JSON list of C-alpha atoms in Angstrom, two decimals:
[
{"chain": "A", "resi": 907, "resn": "GLN", "atom": "CA", "xyz": [-10.99, -7.56, 24.98]},
{"chain": "A", "resi": 908, "resn": "VAL", "atom": "CA", "xyz": [-7.81, -8.13, 23.01]},
{"chain": "A", "resi": 909, "resn": "GLN", "atom": "CA", "xyz": [-5.09, -10.82, 23.51]},
{"chain": "A", "resi": 910, "resn": "LEU", "atom": "CA", "xyz": [-1.74, -10.84, 21.84]},
{"chain": "A", "resi": 911, "resn": "VAL", "atom": "CA", "xyz": [0.80, -13.50, 21.83]},
{"chain": "A", "resi": 912, "resn": "GLU", "atom": "CA", "xyz": [4.30, -12.97, 20.24]},
{"chain": "A", "resi": 913, "resn": "SER", "atom": "CA", "xyz": [6.80, -15.64, 18.89]},
{"chain": "A", "resi": 914, "resn": "GLY", "atom": "CA", "xyz": [9.88, -15.79, 16.88]},
{"chain": "A", "resi": 915, "resn": "GLY", "atom": "CA", "xyz": [12.39, -14.07, 19.04]},
{"chain": "A", "resi": 916, "resn": "GLY", "atom": "CA", "xyz": [15.86, -15.58, 19.47]},
{"chain": "A", "resi": 917, "resn": "LEU", "atom": "CA", "xyz": [19.69, -15.12, 19.00]},
{"chain": "A", "resi": 918, "resn": "VAL", "atom": "CA", "xyz": [21.09, -14.20, 15.58]},
{"chain": "A", "resi": 919, "resn": "GLN", "atom": "CA", "xyz": [24.34, -13.18, 14.41]},
{"chain": "A", "resi": 920, "resn": "ALA", "atom": "CA", "xyz": [24.84, -9.54, 13.02]},
{"chain": "A", "resi": 921, "resn": "GLY", "atom": "CA", "xyz": [23.59, -9.49, 9.21]},
{"chain": "A", "resi": 922, "resn": "GLY", "atom": "CA", "xyz": [21.13, -12.24, 9.87]},
{"chain": "A", "resi": 923, "resn": "SER", "atom": "CA", "xyz": [17.34, -12.20, 9.88]},
{"chain": "A", "resi": 924, "resn": "LEU", "atom": "CA", "xyz": [14.36, -13.10, 12.19]},
{"chain": "A", "resi": 925, "resn": "ARG", "atom": "CA", "xyz": [10.73, -13.02, 11.67]},
{"chain": "A", "resi": 926, "resn": "LEU", "atom": "CA", "xyz": [8.34, -12.13, 14.70]},
{"chain": "A", "resi": 927, "resn": "SER", "atom": "CA", "xyz": [4.85, -13.05, 14.61]},
{"chain": "A", "resi": 928, "resn": "CYS", "atom": "CA", "xyz": [1.88, -11.72, 16.73]},
{"chain": "A", "resi": 929, "resn": "ALA", "atom": "CA", "xyz": [-1.45, -13.58, 16.98]},
{"chain": "A", "resi": 930, "resn": "ALA", "atom": "CA", "xyz": [-4.56, -11.51, 18.06]},
{"chain": "A", "resi": 931, "resn": "SER", "atom": "CA", "xyz": [-7.63, -12.98, 19.75]},
{"chain": "A", "resi": 932, "resn": "GLY", "atom": "CA", "xyz": [-10.76, -11.48, 21.16]},
{"chain": "A", "resi": 933, "resn": "SER", "atom": "CA", "xyz": [-12.26, -8.44, 19.73]},
{"chain": "A", "resi": 934, "resn": "VAL", "atom": "CA", "xyz": [-10.23, -8.59, 16.70]},
{"chain": "A", "resi": 935, "resn": "PHE", "atom": "CA", "xyz": [-12.80, -6.68, 14.70]},
{"chain": "A", "resi": 936, "resn": "SER", "atom": "CA", "xyz": [-12.15, -3.56, 16.75]},
{"chain": "A", "resi": 937, "resn": "ILE", "atom": "CA", "xyz": [-8.52, -3.43, 15.95]},
{"chain": "A", "resi": 938, "resn": "ASN", "atom": "CA", "xyz": [-7.62, -0.14, 14.01]},
{"chain": "A", "resi": 939, "resn": "ALA", "atom": "CA", "xyz": [-3.81, -0.59, 13.93]},
{"chain": "A", "resi": 940, "resn": "MET", "atom": "CA", "xyz": [-1.12, -2.97, 15.11]},
{"chain": "A", "resi": 941, "resn": "GLY", "atom": "CA", "xyz": [2.55, -2.42, 15.65]},
{"chain": "A", "resi": 942, "resn": "TRP", "atom": "CA", "xyz": [5.81, -3.50, 17.02]},
{"chain": "A", "resi": 943, "resn": "TYR", "atom": "CA", "xyz": [7.67, -1.76, 19.81]},
{"chain": "A", "resi": 944, "resn": "ARG", "atom": "CA", "xyz": [10.99, -2.52, 21.45]},
{"chain": "A", "resi": 945, "resn": "GLN", "atom": "CA", "xyz": [12.80, -1.79, 24.69]},
{"chain": "A", "resi": 946, "resn": "ALA", "atom": "CA", "xyz": [16.50, -2.11, 25.20]},
{"chain": "A", "resi": 947, "resn": "PRO", "atom": "CA", "xyz": [17.78, -2.13, 28.84]},
{"chain": "A", "resi": 948, "resn": "GLY", "atom": "CA", "xyz": [18.08, 1.49, 30.06]},
{"chain": "A", "resi": 949, "resn": "LYS", "atom": "CA", "xyz": [16.27, 2.90, 27.30]},
{"chain": "A", "resi": 950, "resn": "GLN", "atom": "CA", "xyz": [12.51, 3.91, 26.73]},
{"chain": "A", "resi": 951, "resn": "ARG", "atom": "CA", "xyz": [10.23, 1.82, 24.54]},
{"chain": "A", "resi": 952, "resn": "GLU", "atom": "CA", "xyz": [10.09, 2.89, 21.06]},
{"chain": "A", "resi": 953, "resn": "LEU", "atom": "CA", "xyz": [7.95, 2.23, 18.10]},
{"chain": "A", "resi": 954, "resn": "VAL", "atom": "CA", "xyz": [9.60, -0.03, 15.42]},
{"chain": "A", "resi": 955, "resn": "ALA", "atom": "CA", "xyz": [6.88, -0.44, 12.68]},
{"chain": "A", "resi": 956, "resn": "ALA", "atom": "CA", "xyz": [3.04, -0.12, 12.77]},
{"chain": "A", "resi": 957, "resn": "ILE", "atom": "CA", "xyz": [0.38, -0.87, 10.24]},
{"chain": "A", "resi": 958, "resn": "THR", "atom": "CA", "xyz": [-3.33, 0.27, 9.99]},
{"chain": "A", "resi": 959, "resn": "SER", "atom": "CA", "xyz": [-6.42, -1.72, 9.01]},
{"chain": "A", "resi": 960, "resn": "GLY", "atom": "CA", "xyz": [-6.26, -0.09, 5.65]},
{"chain": "A", "resi": 961, "resn": "GLY", "atom": "CA", "xyz": [-2.62, -1.28, 5.13]},
{"chain": "A", "resi": 962, "resn": "SER", "atom": "CA", "xyz": [-0.74, 2.04, 5.66]},
{"chain": "A", "resi": 963, "resn": "THR", "atom": "CA", "xyz": [2.65, 1.42, 7.31]},
{"chain": "A", "resi": 964, "resn": "ASN", "atom": "CA", "xyz": [5.04, 3.50, 9.27]},
{"chain": "A", "resi": 965, "resn": "TYR", "atom": "CA", "xyz": [8.78, 2.70, 10.31]},
{"chain": "A", "resi": 966, "resn": "ALA", "atom": "CA", "xyz": [11.31, 4.02, 12.57]},
{"chain": "A", "resi": 967, "resn": "ASP", "atom": "CA", "xyz": [14.14, 5.60, 10.70]},
{"chain": "A", "resi": 968, "resn": "SER", "atom": "CA", "xyz": [16.64, 3.22, 12.13]},
{"chain": "A", "resi": 969, "resn": "VAL", "atom": "CA", "xyz": [14.88, 0.21, 10.60]},
{"chain": "A", "resi": 970, "resn": "LYS", "atom": "CA", "xyz": [13.57, 1.63, 7.28]},
{"chain": "A", "resi": 971, "resn": "GLY", "atom": "CA", "xyz": [14.83, -0.72, 4.48]},
{"chain": "A", "resi": 972, "resn": "ARG", "atom": "CA", "xyz": [15.60, -3.49, 6.70]},
{"chain": "A", "resi": 973, "resn": "PHE", "atom": "CA", "xyz": [12.30, -4.52, 8.53]},
{"chain": "A", "resi": 974, "resn": "THR", "atom": "CA", "xyz": [8.86, -4.98, 6.90]},
{"chain": "A", "resi": 975, "resn": "ILE", "atom": "CA", "xyz": [5.55, -5.17, 8.87]},
{"chain": "A", "resi": 976, "resn": "SER", "atom": "CA", "xyz": [2.67, -7.12, 7.44]},
{"chain": "A", "resi": 977, "resn": "ARG", "atom": "CA", "xyz": [-0.88, -8.31, 8.36]},
{"chain": "A", "resi": 978, "resn": "ASP", "atom": "CA", "xyz": [-2.98, -11.23, 7.63]},
{"chain": "A", "resi": 979, "resn": "ASN", "atom": "CA", "xyz": [-6.36, -10.37, 8.35]},
{"chain": "A", "resi": 980, "resn": "ALA", "atom": "CA", "xyz": [-7.77, -13.82, 7.68]},
{"chain": "A", "resi": 981, "resn": "LYS", "atom": "CA", "xyz": [-5.51, -15.25, 10.49]},
{"chain": "A", "resi": 982, "resn": "ASN", "atom": "CA", "xyz": [-5.49, -12.17, 12.75]},
{"chain": "A", "resi": 983, "resn": "THR", "atom": "CA", "xyz": [-1.79, -12.05, 12.59]},
{"chain": "A", "resi": 984, "resn": "VAL", "atom": "CA", "xyz": [0.81, -9.37, 12.29]},
{"chain": "A", "resi": 985, "resn": "SER", "atom": "CA", "xyz": [4.41, -10.10, 11.52]},
{"chain": "A", "resi": 986, "resn": "LEU", "atom": "CA", "xyz": [7.70, -8.25, 11.54]},
{"chain": "A", "resi": 987, "resn": "GLN", "atom": "CA", "xyz": [10.52, -9.42, 9.05]},
{"chain": "A", "resi": 988, "resn": "MET", "atom": "CA", "xyz": [13.86, -8.27, 10.33]},
{"chain": "A", "resi": 989, "resn": "ASN", "atom": "CA", "xyz": [16.69, -8.39, 8.02]},
{"chain": "A", "resi": 990, "resn": "SER", "atom": "CA", "xyz": [20.27, -7.18, 8.18]},
{"chain": "A", "resi": 991, "resn": "LEU", "atom": "CA", "xyz": [20.09, -7.11, 11.80]},
{"chain": "A", "resi": 992, "resn": "ARG", "atom": "CA", "xyz": [22.57, -5.17, 13.88]},
{"chain": "A", "resi": 993, "resn": "PRO", "atom": "CA", "xyz": [23.59, -5.47, 17.73]},
{"chain": "A", "resi": 994, "resn": "GLU", "atom": "CA", "xyz": [21.71, -2.27, 18.22]},
{"chain": "A", "resi": 995, "resn": "ASP", "atom": "CA", "xyz": [18.61, -4.02, 17.33]},
{"chain": "A", "resi": 996, "resn": "THR", "atom": "CA", "xyz": [18.83, -6.14, 20.59]},
{"chain": "A", "resi": 997, "resn": "ALA", "atom": "CA", "xyz": [15.86, -5.57, 22.72]},
{"chain": "A", "resi": 998, "resn": "VAL", "atom": "CA", "xyz": [12.47, -6.96, 23.87]},
{"chain": "A", "resi": 999, "resn": "TYR", "atom": "CA", "xyz": [9.94, -6.74, 21.18]},
{"chain": "A", "resi": 1000, "resn": "TYR", "atom": "CA", "xyz": [6.38, -6.21, 22.15]},
{"chain": "A", "resi": 1001, "resn": "CYS", "atom": "CA", "xyz": [3.24, -6.51, 19.79]},
{"chain": "A", "resi": 1002, "resn": "ASN", "atom": "CA", "xyz": [0.73, -3.78, 20.18]},
{"chain": "A", "resi": 1003, "resn": "ALA", "atom": "CA", "xyz": [-2.86, -3.41, 19.02]},
{"chain": "A", "resi": 1004, "resn": "LEU", "atom": "CA", "xyz": [-4.86, -0.01, 18.96]},
{"chain": "A", "resi": 1005, "resn": "LEU", "atom": "CA", "xyz": [-8.56, 0.23, 19.23]},
{"chain": "A", "resi": 1006, "resn": "VAL", "atom": "CA", "xyz": [-10.01, 3.78, 18.50]},
{"chain": "A", "resi": 1007, "resn": "ARG", "atom": "CA", "xyz": [-13.26, 4.20, 20.25]},
{"chain": "A", "resi": 1008, "resn": "LEU", "atom": "CA", "xyz": [-15.80, 6.84, 20.87]},
{"chain": "A", "resi": 1009, "resn": "GLY", "atom": "CA", "xyz": [-14.46, 7.19, 24.24]},
{"chain": "A", "resi": 1010, "resn": "PRO", "atom": "CA", "xyz": [-10.70, 6.80, 25.08]},
{"chain": "A", "resi": 1011, "resn": "ASN", "atom": "CA", "xyz": [-8.61, 4.73, 22.89]},
{"chain": "A", "resi": 1012, "resn": "LYS", "atom": "CA", "xyz": [-7.31, 1.39, 24.01]},
{"chain": "A", "resi": 1013, "resn": "ASN", "atom": "CA", "xyz": [-3.84, -0.23, 23.75]},
{"chain": "A", "resi": 1014, "resn": "TYR", "atom": "CA", "xyz": [-3.10, -3.79, 24.26]},
{"chain": "A", "resi": 1015, "resn": "TRP", "atom": "CA", "xyz": [0.36, -5.38, 24.53]},
{"chain": "A", "resi": 1016, "resn": "GLY", "atom": "CA", "xyz": [1.86, -8.80, 24.17]},
{"chain": "A", "resi": 1017, "resn": "GLN", "atom": "CA", "xyz": [4.16, -10.47, 26.75]},
{"chain": "A", "resi": 1018, "resn": "GLY", "atom": "CA", "xyz": [7.14, -9.42, 24.68]},
{"chain": "A", "resi": 1019, "resn": "THR", "atom": "CA", "xyz": [9.96, -11.64, 22.93]},
{"chain": "A", "resi": 1020, "resn": "GLN", "atom": "CA", "xyz": [13.62, -11.23, 23.26]},
{"chain": "A", "resi": 1021, "resn": "VAL", "atom": "CA", "xyz": [15.77, -10.51, 20.08]},
{"chain": "A", "resi": 1022, "resn": "THR", "atom": "CA", "xyz": [19.51, -10.68, 20.60]},
{"chain": "A", "resi": 1023, "resn": "VAL", "atom": "CA", "xyz": [21.91, -9.91, 17.82]},
{"chain": "A", "resi": 1024, "resn": "SER", "atom": "CA", "xyz": [25.50, -10.85, 18.42]},
{"chain": "A", "resi": 1025, "resn": "SER", "atom": "CA", "xyz": [28.52, -9.07, 16.63]}
]
């Protein structure tokens, strides 16, 4: 019903910036919220940032003040601007879409994009 494709990952030095983008297709009118998660080797996947269809945002404490999530409803995209990157930000970053339904909610995931921050 929803397909997500991420782009923008790469290698950057500590203190640098990257911008991740996620393009949604399919039942885009049903998406209630979108977010970015990340997973480092040996660690659980964690929420980095999320944004609702109404524009409300939520950030992990570790990225507050450094990362900014935004949506472009006309283009059906969500972006994550990452500034002041640190080595501990190194992870695979996944785009997520949440569909709130009368029945069980549905989550959709992108394929992931690698972000590596060198010291």
